[in-house]
Coordinates of C-alpha atoms in Angstrom, one line a residue:
M1026 CA 23.2 -81.9 46.7
A1027 CA 21.6 -81.2 50.1
D1028 CA 18.0 -81.8 50.5
P1029 CA 16.2 -78.5 51.1
P1030 CA 14.0 -78.1 54.1
G1031 CA 10.5 -79.5 53.7
C1032 CA 11.4 -81.9 50.9
C1033 CA 12.1 -85.5 51.8
R1034 CA 14.4 -87.7 49.7
P1035 CA 11.6 -90.2 48.7
C1036 CA 9.4 -87.3 47.4
A1037 CA 12.3 -86.0 45.3
T1038 CA 12.9 -89.5 44.0
C1039 CA 9.2 -89.9 43.0
L1040 CA 9.1 -86.6 41.3
L1041 CA 12.3 -87.4 39.3
C1042 CA 10.8 -90.7 38.3
L1043 CA 7.5 -89.2 37.0
C1044 CA 9.3 -86.5 35.0
C1045 CA 12.2 -88.5 33.7
C1046 CA 10.4 -91.8 33.3
Q1047 CA 13.3 -93.4 35.1
W1048 CA 13.8 -94.6 38.7
I1049 CA 16.6 -92.2 39.8
T1050 CA 17.1 -91.9 43.5
A1051 CA 18.6 -88.8 45.0
K1052 CA 21.9 -90.5 45.6
K1053 CA 22.1 -91.8 42.0
E1054 CA 21.2 -88.4 40.7
K1055 CA 24.0 -86.9 42.7
R1056 CA 26.5 -89.5 41.4
K1057 CA 25.4 -89.0 37.8
G1058 CA 25.8 -85.3 38.2
L1059 CA 22.4 -84.4 36.8
R1060 CA 21.9 -80.6 36.7
T1061 CA 19.4 -78.3 35.1
T1062 CA 20.8 -77.1 31.8
K1063 CA 19.8 -74.2 29.6
C1064 CA 18.1 -76.8 27.4
D1065 CA 16.1 -78.0 30.4
C1066 CA 15.1 -74.5 31.2
G1067 CA 13.9 -74.0 27.6
W1068 CA 11.7 -77.2 27.8
F1069 CA 10.3 -75.9 31.1
L1070 CA 9.4 -72.6 29.4
F1071 CA 7.8 -74.5 26.5
L1072 CA 5.8 -76.6 29.0
F1073 CA 4.5 -73.5 30.7
C1074 CA 3.5 -72.0 27.3
V1075 CA 1.8 -75.2 26.3
F1076 CA -0.2 -75.2 29.5
L1077 CA -1.3 -71.5 29.0
F1078 CA -2.1 -72.3 25.3
T1079 CA -4.2 -75.2 26.3
L1080 CA -5.9 -73.3 29.1
V1081 CA -6.9 -70.6 26.7
W1082 CA -8.4 -73.3 24.4
L1083 CA -10.3 -74.7 27.3
Y1084 CA -11.8 -71.3 27.8
F1085 CA -12.8 -71.0 24.2
A1086 CA -14.3 -74.5 24.2
I1087 CA -16.5 -73.6 27.1
I1088 CA -17.6 -70.4 25.3
I1089 CA -18.5 -72.0 22.0
L1090 CA -20.8 -74.5 23.7
N1091 CA -23.5 -71.9 23.3
D1092 CA -23.4 -72.4 19.5
F1093 CA -22.3 -76.0 19.3
H1094 CA -25.6 -77.3 18.1
N1095 CA -25.1 -75.4 14.8
F1096 CA -21.8 -77.3 14.4
N1097 CA -23.5 -80.6 15.0
E1098 CA -26.0 -79.7 12.3
Y1099 CA -23.3 -78.7 9.9
I1100 CA -21.4 -82.0 10.4
F1101 CA -24.7 -83.9 9.9
K1102 CA -25.3 -82.2 6.6
Q1103 CA -21.8 -83.1 5.4
T1104 CA -21.6 -86.7 6.7
K1105 CA -25.2 -87.8 7.5
L1106 CA -23.8 -88.8 10.9
W1107 CA -25.3 -87.3 14.1
L1108 CA -23.1 -87.0 17.2
D1109 CA -22.9 -84.5 20.0
W1110 CA -19.4 -83.3 19.1
S1111 CA -19.4 -81.0 22.2
L1112 CA -18.7 -84.1 24.3
V1113 CA -15.8 -85.1 22.1
L1114 CA -14.4 -81.5 22.3
L1115 CA -14.7 -81.3 26.1
I1116 CA -13.2 -84.8 26.7
A1117 CA -10.2 -84.1 24.4
T1118 CA -9.6 -80.7 25.9
T1119 CA -9.8 -82.0 29.4
V1120 CA -7.3 -84.7 28.7
L1121 CA -4.8 -82.2 27.1
I1122 CA -5.2 -79.6 29.9
T1123 CA -4.9 -82.2 32.6
Y1124 CA -1.7 -83.7 31.1
S1125 CA 0.0 -80.4 30.7
A1126 CA -1.2 -79.2 34.2
V1127 CA 0.1 -82.3 36.0
L1128 CA 3.4 -82.1 34.2
L1129 CA 3.8 -78.4 35.1
V1130 CA 3.0 -79.1 38.8
L1131 CA 5.6 -81.8 38.9
A1132 CA 8.2 -79.5 37.4
L1133 CA 7.4 -76.8 39.9
C1134 CA 7.6 -79.3 42.7
L1135 CA 11.0 -80.4 41.4
Q1136 CA 12.2 -76.8 41.5
L1137 CA 11.0 -76.4 45.1
C1138 CA 12.8 -79.6 46.1
G1139 CA 16.0 -78.4 44.4
Q1140 CA 16.0 -81.2 41.9
P1141 CA 17.0 -80.9 38.2
L1142 CA 14.2 -80.1 35.7
K1143 CA 14.6 -83.2 33.5
L1144 CA 11.8 -84.2 31.0
H1145 CA 11.8 -87.6 29.3
W1146 CA 11.7 -87.6 25.5
L1147 CA 8.2 -89.1 25.7
H1148 CA 6.9 -86.1 27.6
K1149 CA 8.6 -83.7 25.1
T1150 CA 7.0 -85.5 22.2
L1151 CA 3.6 -85.4 23.8
L1152 CA 4.0 -81.7 24.6
I1153 CA 4.8 -80.9 21.0
L1154 CA 1.7 -82.9 19.9
T1155 CA -0.4 -81.1 22.4
A1156 CA 0.7 -77.7 21.0
L1157 CA 0.1 -78.8 17.4
V1158 CA -3.4 -80.2 18.2
V1159 CA -4.4 -77.0 20.0
A1160 CA -2.9 -74.8 17.2
A1161 CA -4.9 -76.8 14.7
A1162 CA -8.1 -76.3 16.7
F1163 CA -7.6 -72.6 16.8
T1164 CA -6.8 -72.5 13.1
G1165 CA -10.0 -74.5 12.3
L1166 CA -12.0 -72.2 14.5
G1167 CA -10.6 -69.1 12.7
I1168 CA -11.3 -70.6 9.2
K1169 CA -14.7 -72.2 9.7
W1170 CA -16.2 -70.4 12.7
A1171 CA -14.7 -67.0 12.7
E1172 CA -17.7 -65.4 14.5
E1173 CA -16.7 -67.2 17.6
W1174 CA -13.8 -64.8 18.1
R1175 CA -16.5 -62.1 18.7
S1176 CA -18.2 -64.5 21.1
A1177 CA -15.0 -64.6 23.1
R1178 CA -15.0 -60.8 23.3
I1179 CA -18.5 -60.8 24.7
S1180 CA -17.5 -63.6 27.1
L1181 CA -14.8 -61.4 28.6
Q1182 CA -17.5 -59.0 29.7
A1183 CA -19.0 -61.8 31.7
T1184 CA -15.8 -63.4 33.0
G1185 CA -13.3 -60.5 33.0
P1186 CA -13.5 -59.5 36.7
F1187 CA -13.2 -63.2 37.8
L1188 CA -10.5 -64.0 35.2
H1189 CA -8.5 -61.2 36.7
I1190 CA -8.8 -62.6 40.2
G1191 CA -7.9 -66.1 39.0
I1192 CA -4.8 -64.9 37.0
V1193 CA -3.6 -62.8 39.9
G1194 CA -3.9 -65.8 42.2
G1195 CA -2.1 -68.1 39.8
M1196 CA 0.8 -65.6 39.3
T1197 CA 1.0 -65.1 43.0
L1198 CA 1.4 -68.8 43.6
L1199 CA 4.2 -68.8 41.0
A1200 CA 6.2 -66.6 43.3
W1201 CA 7.2 -69.7 45.4
P1202 CA 9.1 -71.6 42.7
L1203 CA 10.4 -68.3 41.2
A1204 CA 11.9 -67.3 44.6
S1205 CA 13.3 -70.8 45.0
F1206 CA 15.0 -70.6 41.6
I1207 CA 16.3 -67.1 42.2
Y1208 CA 17.9 -67.9 45.5
R1209 CA 19.5 -71.1 44.1
T1210 CA 21.0 -69.8 40.9
R1211 CA 24.3 -67.8 40.8
N1212 CA 23.6 -66.1 37.5
T1213 CA 23.0 -62.5 38.4
G1214 CA 21.8 -61.5 34.9
L1215 CA 19.2 -64.2 34.9
K1216 CA 18.0 -63.2 38.3
V1217 CA 17.5 -59.6 37.3
F1218 CA 15.7 -60.6 34.0
L1219 CA 13.3 -63.0 35.7
L1220 CA 12.5 -60.5 38.5
F1221 CA 11.9 -57.7 35.9
V1222 CA 9.6 -59.8 33.8
Y1223 CA 7.7 -61.1 36.8
C1224 CA 7.3 -57.6 38.4
T1225 CA 6.2 -56.2 35.0
V1226 CA 3.5 -58.8 34.5
M1227 CA 2.2 -58.4 38.1
I1228 CA 2.0 -54.6 37.8
A1229 CA 0.1 -55.0 34.5
L1230 CA -2.3 -57.5 36.2
Y1231 CA -2.8 -55.1 39.2
L1232 CA -3.8 -52.3 36.8
A1233 CA -5.8 -54.6 34.5
P1234 CA -9.2 -53.6 35.9
L1235 CA -8.7 -50.2 34.5
G1236 CA -9.4 -51.8 31.1
I1237 CA -12.1 -54.2 32.2
T1238 CA -15.6 -53.2 31.2
S1239 CA -18.7 -55.2 31.8
P1240 CA -22.4 -54.2 31.5
C1241 CA -23.0 -56.1 34.8
I1242 CA -20.9 -53.7 36.8
M1243 CA -23.8 -51.4 37.7
E1244 CA -26.2 -50.6 40.6
E1245 CA -29.2 -52.8 41.2
N1246 CA -31.6 -50.0 40.5
Q1247 CA -30.1 -49.5 37.0
L1248 CA -30.7 -53.1 35.8
P1249 CA -33.0 -53.1 32.7
P1250 CA -36.1 -55.4 32.6
K1251 CA -35.5 -59.1 31.9
P1252 CA -35.4 -59.8 28.1
A1253 CA -38.4 -61.5 26.6
L1254 CA -37.8 -65.1 25.3
V1255 CA -38.3 -66.1 21.7
G1256 CA -38.5 -69.9 21.2
H1257 CA -36.0 -70.9 18.5
R1258 CA -38.1 -73.4 16.4
G1259 CA -40.2 -73.7 19.5
A1260 CA -38.6 -75.5 22.5
P1261 CA -36.1 -77.8 20.6
M1262 CA -34.6 -79.1 23.8
L1263 CA -38.0 -80.4 25.0
A1264 CA -39.6 -81.4 21.7
P1265 CA -38.8 -81.9 18.0
E1266 CA -38.1 -78.6 16.4
N1267 CA -40.7 -76.9 14.3
T1268 CA -43.6 -79.1 15.4
L1269 CA -46.8 -78.2 17.3
M1270 CA -45.5 -80.0 20.3
S1271 CA -42.5 -77.7 20.3
L1272 CA -44.7 -74.7 20.0
H1273 CA -46.8 -75.8 23.0
K1274 CA -43.7 -76.6 25.1
A1275 CA -42.4 -73.1 24.2
V1276 CA -45.7 -71.6 25.5
D1277 CA -45.2 -73.5 28.8
C1278 CA -41.8 -71.8 29.0
D1279 CA -43.5 -68.4 28.9
V1280 CA -42.0 -67.4 25.5
Q1281 CA -43.6 -64.5 23.8
V1282 CA -42.7 -65.3 20.3
F1283 CA -42.5 -68.7 18.4
E1284 CA -39.6 -68.4 15.9
T1285 CA -39.8 -70.8 12.9
D1286 CA -39.0 -71.3 9.3
V1287 CA -41.5 -71.6 6.5
M1288 CA -41.3 -73.4 3.1
V1289 CA -43.9 -73.9 0.5
S1290 CA -44.8 -77.3 -0.9
A1291 CA -45.0 -78.1 -4.6
D1292 CA -48.7 -77.7 -4.5
G1293 CA -48.6 -74.3 -2.7
V1294 CA -49.0 -75.2 1.0
P1295 CA -46.7 -73.3 3.4
F1296 CA -45.3 -75.6 6.1
L1297 CA -42.7 -75.5 8.9
M1298 CA -39.2 -76.7 8.0
H1299 CA -35.7 -75.4 8.6
D1300 CA -33.5 -77.5 6.4
E1301 CA -33.6 -77.5 2.6
K1302 CA -33.8 -81.3 2.8
L1303 CA -36.1 -83.5 4.9
I1304 CA -33.5 -86.0 6.0
R1305 CA -32.4 -84.6 9.4
T1306 CA -35.8 -84.0 11.0
T1307 CA -38.0 -86.6 9.3
N1308 CA -38.0 -90.3 8.2
A1309 CA -38.0 -89.2 4.5
Q1310 CA -35.0 -91.6 3.9
D1311 CA -37.3 -94.6 4.8
V1312 CA -40.5 -93.4 3.2
F1313 CA -39.1 -91.8 0.0
Q1314 CA -35.8 -93.5 -0.6
E1315 CA -35.3 -92.4 -4.1
R1316 CA -36.5 -88.8 -3.5
A1317 CA -35.2 -88.2 0.0
A1318 CA -32.3 -86.0 -1.2
L1319 CA -34.6 -83.6 -3.1
N1320 CA -35.4 -80.1 -1.8
S1321 CA -38.2 -79.9 0.7
T1322 CA -40.2 -77.7 -1.7
A1323 CA -40.2 -80.6 -4.3
F1324 CA -42.8 -82.6 -2.2
N1325 CA -46.5 -81.9 -2.3
W1326 CA -48.5 -81.6 1.0
T1327 CA -49.9 -85.1 0.8
D1328 CA -46.4 -86.5 0.6
L1329 CA -45.2 -84.4 3.6
Q1330 CA -48.1 -85.5 5.7
Q1331 CA -46.9 -89.1 5.5
L1332 CA -43.6 -88.3 7.3
D1333 CA -42.8 -88.8 10.9
A1334 CA -41.3 -85.6 12.2
G1335 CA -40.7 -86.7 15.8
S1336 CA -39.0 -90.1 16.2
W1337 CA -35.6 -88.8 15.0
F1338 CA -35.7 -86.6 18.2
L1339 CA -35.6 -89.7 20.4
E1340 CA -33.2 -91.6 18.2
R1341 CA -30.5 -89.0 17.7
R1342 CA -31.0 -87.1 21.0
P1343 CA -29.9 -83.7 19.7
F1344 CA -29.8 -82.3 23.3
P1345 CA -29.0 -84.0 26.6
T1346 CA -32.5 -83.0 27.8
V1347 CA -34.1 -85.7 25.6
Q1348 CA -33.1 -88.3 28.2
S1349 CA -35.2 -86.7 30.9
L1350 CA -38.5 -86.7 28.9
S1351 CA -41.5 -88.3 30.6
A1352 CA -43.2 -91.4 29.1
D1353 CA -46.1 -89.2 28.0
D1354 CA -43.8 -86.8 26.2
R1355 CA -42.0 -89.6 24.5
S1356 CA -45.3 -91.0 23.3
Q1357 CA -46.4 -87.6 22.0
V1358 CA -43.0 -87.1 20.2
T1359 CA -43.6 -90.1 18.0
K1360 CA -47.0 -88.7 16.9
Q1361 CA -45.6 -85.5 15.5
R1362 CA -46.1 -84.6 11.9
I1363 CA -44.9 -81.7 9.8
P1364 CA -47.3 -78.8 10.6
S1365 CA -48.6 -76.4 8.0
L1366 CA -48.3 -72.7 8.6
E1367 CA -52.1 -72.6 9.0
Q1368 CA -51.9 -75.0 11.9
A1369 CA -49.1 -73.1 13.5
L1370 CA -50.9 -69.8 13.3
E1371 CA -54.1 -71.3 14.8
A1372 CA -52.1 -72.7 17.7
A1373 CA -50.3 -69.4 18.2
K1374 CA -53.6 -67.5 18.1
Q1375 CA -55.1 -69.8 20.8
S1376 CA -52.0 -69.5 22.9
N1377 CA -51.8 -65.7 22.4
I1378 CA -48.2 -65.7 21.3
S1379 CA -46.6 -64.1 18.3
V1380 CA -45.0 -65.9 15.3
M1381 CA -41.8 -64.8 13.7
F1382 CA -40.5 -66.7 10.6
D1383 CA -38.1 -66.8 7.7
L1384 CA -39.4 -67.9 4.3
R1385 CA -37.0 -70.3 2.7
P1386 CA -35.2 -70.7 0.3
E1387 CA -34.8 -67.1 -0.7
N1388 CA -32.9 -67.9 -3.9
H1389 CA -35.8 -70.0 -5.3
S1390 CA -37.1 -69.1 -8.7
D1391 CA -40.7 -69.2 -7.4
Y1392 CA -40.0 -67.1 -4.3
Q1393 CA -42.6 -64.5 -5.2
S1394 CA -45.3 -67.2 -5.4
F1395 CA -44.0 -68.4 -2.0
V1396 CA -44.6 -64.9 -0.5
N1397 CA -48.1 -64.7 -2.0
A1398 CA -49.1 -68.2 -0.7
T1399 CA -47.7 -67.3 2.8
L1400 CA -49.5 -64.0 2.9
E1401 CA -52.8 -65.6 1.8
V1402 CA -52.6 -68.1 4.7
I1403 CA -51.8 -65.4 7.2
L1404 CA -54.7 -63.2 6.1
Q1405 CA -57.1 -66.1 6.1
S1406 CA -56.0 -67.5 9.5
G1407 CA -57.7 -64.7 11.5
I1408 CA -54.7 -64.2 13.7
P1409 CA -54.2 -60.5 14.7
L1410 CA -51.6 -59.2 12.2
Q1411 CA -49.6 -57.5 15.0
Q1412 CA -48.8 -61.0 16.2
V1413 CA -47.1 -61.9 12.9
L1414 CA -43.4 -60.8 12.7
W1415 CA -42.1 -60.8 9.1
L1416 CA -38.3 -61.5 8.7
P1417 CA -37.8 -62.1 4.9
D1418 CA -36.3 -59.2 3.0
G1419 CA -37.6 -60.4 -0.4
F1420 CA -40.7 -58.5 -1.6
R1421 CA -41.0 -56.7 1.7
E1422 CA -42.7 -53.7 0.1
Q1423 CA -45.4 -55.9 -1.3
V1424 CA -46.0 -57.4 2.1
K1425 CA -46.3 -53.9 3.6
Q1426 CA -48.9 -53.0 1.1
Q1427 CA -51.0 -56.1 1.3
A1428 CA -50.8 -56.6 5.0
P1429 CA -49.7 -53.3 6.7
G1430 CA -50.5 -54.6 10.2
I1431 CA -47.7 -57.2 10.0
Q1432 CA -44.6 -56.2 12.1
Q1433 CA -41.5 -55.9 9.9
I1434 CA -38.4 -57.3 11.5
Y1435 CA -35.0 -56.3 9.9
G1436 CA -32.0 -58.5 9.9
R1437 CA -29.6 -55.6 9.8
K1438 CA -28.5 -52.5 11.7
R1439 CA -30.0 -49.1 10.9
L1440 CA -28.5 -47.0 8.2
R1441 CA -27.5 -43.4 8.5
N1442 CA -29.9 -42.3 5.7
E1443 CA -32.8 -44.5 6.8
K1444 CA -36.0 -43.6 4.9
E1445 CA -38.2 -45.3 7.5
P1446 CA -37.1 -45.6 11.1
L1447 CA -36.5 -49.2 12.1
L1448 CA -38.7 -50.4 15.0
H1449 CA -37.5 -54.0 15.3
V1450 CA -34.1 -55.7 14.5
N1451 CA -33.1 -59.3 14.6
L1452 CA -29.4 -60.0 14.6
P1453 CA -26.8 -62.6 15.8
Y1454 CA -25.7 -61.8 19.3
Q1455 CA -22.1 -61.3 18.1
D1456 CA -23.1 -58.4 15.9
M1457 CA -24.1 -55.9 18.5
S1458 CA -22.0 -54.4 21.3
S1459 CA -23.3 -53.4 24.7
E1460 CA -23.0 -49.7 23.7
E1461 CA -25.1 -50.2 20.5
I1462 CA -27.8 -52.2 22.5
R1463 CA -28.1 -49.3 24.9
Q1464 CA -28.3 -46.7 22.1
Y1465 CA -31.0 -48.7 20.3
R1466 CA -32.9 -49.0 23.6
Q1467 CA -32.7 -45.3 24.1
D1468 CA -34.1 -44.8 20.6
N1469 CA -37.0 -47.2 21.3
I1470 CA -35.8 -49.8 18.8
S1471 CA -36.6 -53.3 19.8
V1472 CA -33.5 -55.6 19.6
N1473 CA -33.7 -59.4 19.4
L1474 CA -30.5 -61.3 19.4
Y1475 CA -30.0 -65.0 18.5
V1476 CA -29.2 -67.8 19.5
V1477 CA -28.7 -67.3 23.2
N1478 CA -28.6 -70.6 25.2
Q1479 CA -26.1 -70.1 28.1
P1480 CA -27.0 -68.3 31.3
W1481 CA -23.7 -66.3 31.3
L1482 CA -24.5 -64.9 27.8
F1483 CA -28.1 -64.2 28.7
S1484 CA -26.9 -62.3 31.8
V1485 CA -24.6 -60.0 29.8
L1486 CA -27.3 -59.2 27.3
W1487 CA -29.8 -58.6 30.1
C1488 CA -27.4 -56.1 31.7
S1489 CA -26.9 -54.5 28.3
G1490 CA -30.6 -53.9 28.0
V1491 CA -31.5 -56.1 25.0
S1492 CA -35.3 -56.4 24.4
S1493 CA -35.5 -60.1 23.7
V1494 CA -33.4 -63.2 22.8
T1495 CA -34.0 -66.2 20.6
T1496 CA -33.1 -69.4 22.5
N1497 CA -33.1 -73.1 22.4
A1498 CA -33.0 -73.3 26.2
C1499 CA -36.2 -71.5 27.1
Q1500 CA -36.8 -73.8 30.1
V1501 CA -33.4 -72.7 31.5
L1502 CA -33.6 -69.0 30.9
K1503 CA -37.2 -68.9 32.2
E1504 CA -36.0 -69.8 35.7
M1505 CA -33.5 -67.0 35.8
K1506 CA -34.8 -64.2 38.0
H1507 CA -31.6 -62.2 38.1
P1508 CA -28.3 -62.1 36.1
I1509 CA -25.7 -64.5 37.3
W1510 CA -23.8 -61.7 38.9
L1511 CA -24.3 -58.0 39.3
L1512 CA -21.7 -55.8 41.1
P1513 CA -21.9 -52.1 42.0
S1514 CA -18.8 -50.3 40.8
S1515 CA -17.8 -49.5 44.4
T1516 CA -18.0 -53.2 45.4
Y1517 CA -15.8 -54.1 42.4
L1518 CA -13.3 -51.4 43.3
M1519 CA -13.1 -52.8 46.9
I1520 CA -12.6 -56.4 45.6
W1521 CA -9.9 -55.1 43.2
I1522 CA -7.9 -53.3 45.9
V1523 CA -8.2 -56.3 48.4
V1524 CA -7.1 -58.8 45.8
D1525 CA -4.1 -56.7 44.8
C1526 CA -3.0 -56.1 48.4
V1527 CA -3.3 -59.7 49.4
S1528 CA -1.3 -60.7 46.3
V1529 CA 1.5 -58.2 47.1
L1530 CA 1.7 -59.5 50.7
A1531 CA 1.7 -63.1 49.7
I1532 CA 4.5 -62.5 47.2
L1533 CA 6.7 -60.7 49.8
W1534 CA 6.0 -63.5 52.3
A1535 CA 7.0 -66.1 49.7
F1536 CA 10.3 -64.4 48.9
L1537 CA 11.1 -63.8 52.6
L1538 CA 10.3 -67.3 53.6
V1539 CA 12.3 -68.9 50.8
K1540 CA 15.2 -66.6 51.5
K1541 CA 15.1 -67.6 55.2
C1542 CA 15.0 -71.3 54.3
S1543 CA 17.9 -70.8 51.8
Q1544 CA 20.0 -69.1 54.4
R1545 CA 19.4 -72.0 56.8
R1546 CA 20.4 -74.5 54.1
R1547 CA 23.5 -72.6 53.3
A1548 CA 24.5 -72.4 57.0
A1549 CA 24.0 -76.1 57.3
E1550 CA 26.1 -76.8 54.2
S1551 CA 28.8 -74.5 55.6
E1552 CA 28.9 -76.3 58.9
T1553 CA 29.1 -79.6 57.1
D1554 CA 32.0 -78.3 54.9
V1555 CA 33.9 -77.1 58.0
L1556 CA 33.3 -80.4 59.8
L1557 CA 34.5 -82.4 56.7
T1558 CA 37.6 -80.1 56.5
K1559 CA 38.4 -80.8 60.2
I1560 CA 38.0 -84.6 59.7
N1561 CA 40.2 -84.5 56.6
S1562 CA 42.9 -82.6 58.5
L1563 CA 42.8 -85.1 61.4
M1564 CA 43.1 -88.0 59.0
Q1565 CA 46.1 -86.4 57.3
E1566 CA 47.8 -85.9 60.7

């Protein structure tokens, strides 16, 4: 086999060694008669599919980072083990994508060098394992975390234009090994099939922007105001959640609403706590060893005041930002206690921010007494009622009658036969499309979506016109003065046309250049054959 132009014999030998896991020089390969078989082509196709499969999973892994803290909390409730599983996810995904990408590049380089596409059985086994691991990850995502499929739909609005450019670029580069294979193979049917598939895919990609929609494709003067920030349990990346320190840190981040969760103690004192049990965010396991597993509402207020509600934050480090806390902040964290609703309302009144809360647990047999105790504290606190945002659905009519000034926030979309018009809704960000957000905005309905931590997601919702977002990362979103990207439709159209034209020219150039190199190689081989024939004739004479 003649070495093609631009591919030295040592390079071909190294590529064969890496893919075959054997040291096979070009001469030995020629003597052994190694050729690319149909089975080898099948394994190459499988490698390409595994790479794409893993690449898609990498995209999903990056998208679900916005909600991964919820997954960490879920795992802790099941195992009592706290770990930032997002790091495990990213490391494992990076290893898989790197392995399949390197193997794919080696295979493409072998094709360009005119060498057989041989994979060692070890690589084949690892590829099958990679495919199974990624398939299991997608299956688990669909079973336990199905709402993340809707997150992916939203993410495409943020990344669609750029994914299109990247995919077109990748498929354009694929023209080189494809052209090399087509000019080397003598199977006409295979040539026609590959060219047809490749051209069909490229035409579909060139026309893909016709189906790409994004709220951030708009003129600058059409951009809605920046959404207000709602601190999810305060500022949980900067301070222990649902503490007074977290509230004050949220105020420093310019949040307009402090979102929290309220429970009522056994002796009728409303206090701030999200989990039904105290184990995750306090030292209840040390102070009340025998009662630590009880529901939070089973403790009286005196018991709750004995608990440390801050040290866990430094020990478990629920967010990477914990490492950057100052010495003063660390000292303040260790002094945090479970705050009562009365204390939180007083702090909110002094800071002039609103308070939005859920009252938990809603399935408790004494829930009505919880509502009464909570209303009593609100009315006695002296906070302006318009600064209180009421989320619980239970006994809502009673709340309206006793405290008509409280703003009612609904955790559902409006109904067709709505008796009273909704003024405020609070929903997961996956539950509302950009079109619905725009429609609610036109109808003067305030929309708050939760939980929004990543700038790309905040940008999409900003462009859609959402009123406010609940976030863990108020310190990050506070600094955003503009969406990550904003493109006028005319600019995007120009980018689309330029990318497609450059791609077409690059593909034509690749095929023409490879054809020219192929013709030179065949001419050289022909001259060599003629010379060998003459030598053979002379020797016979």
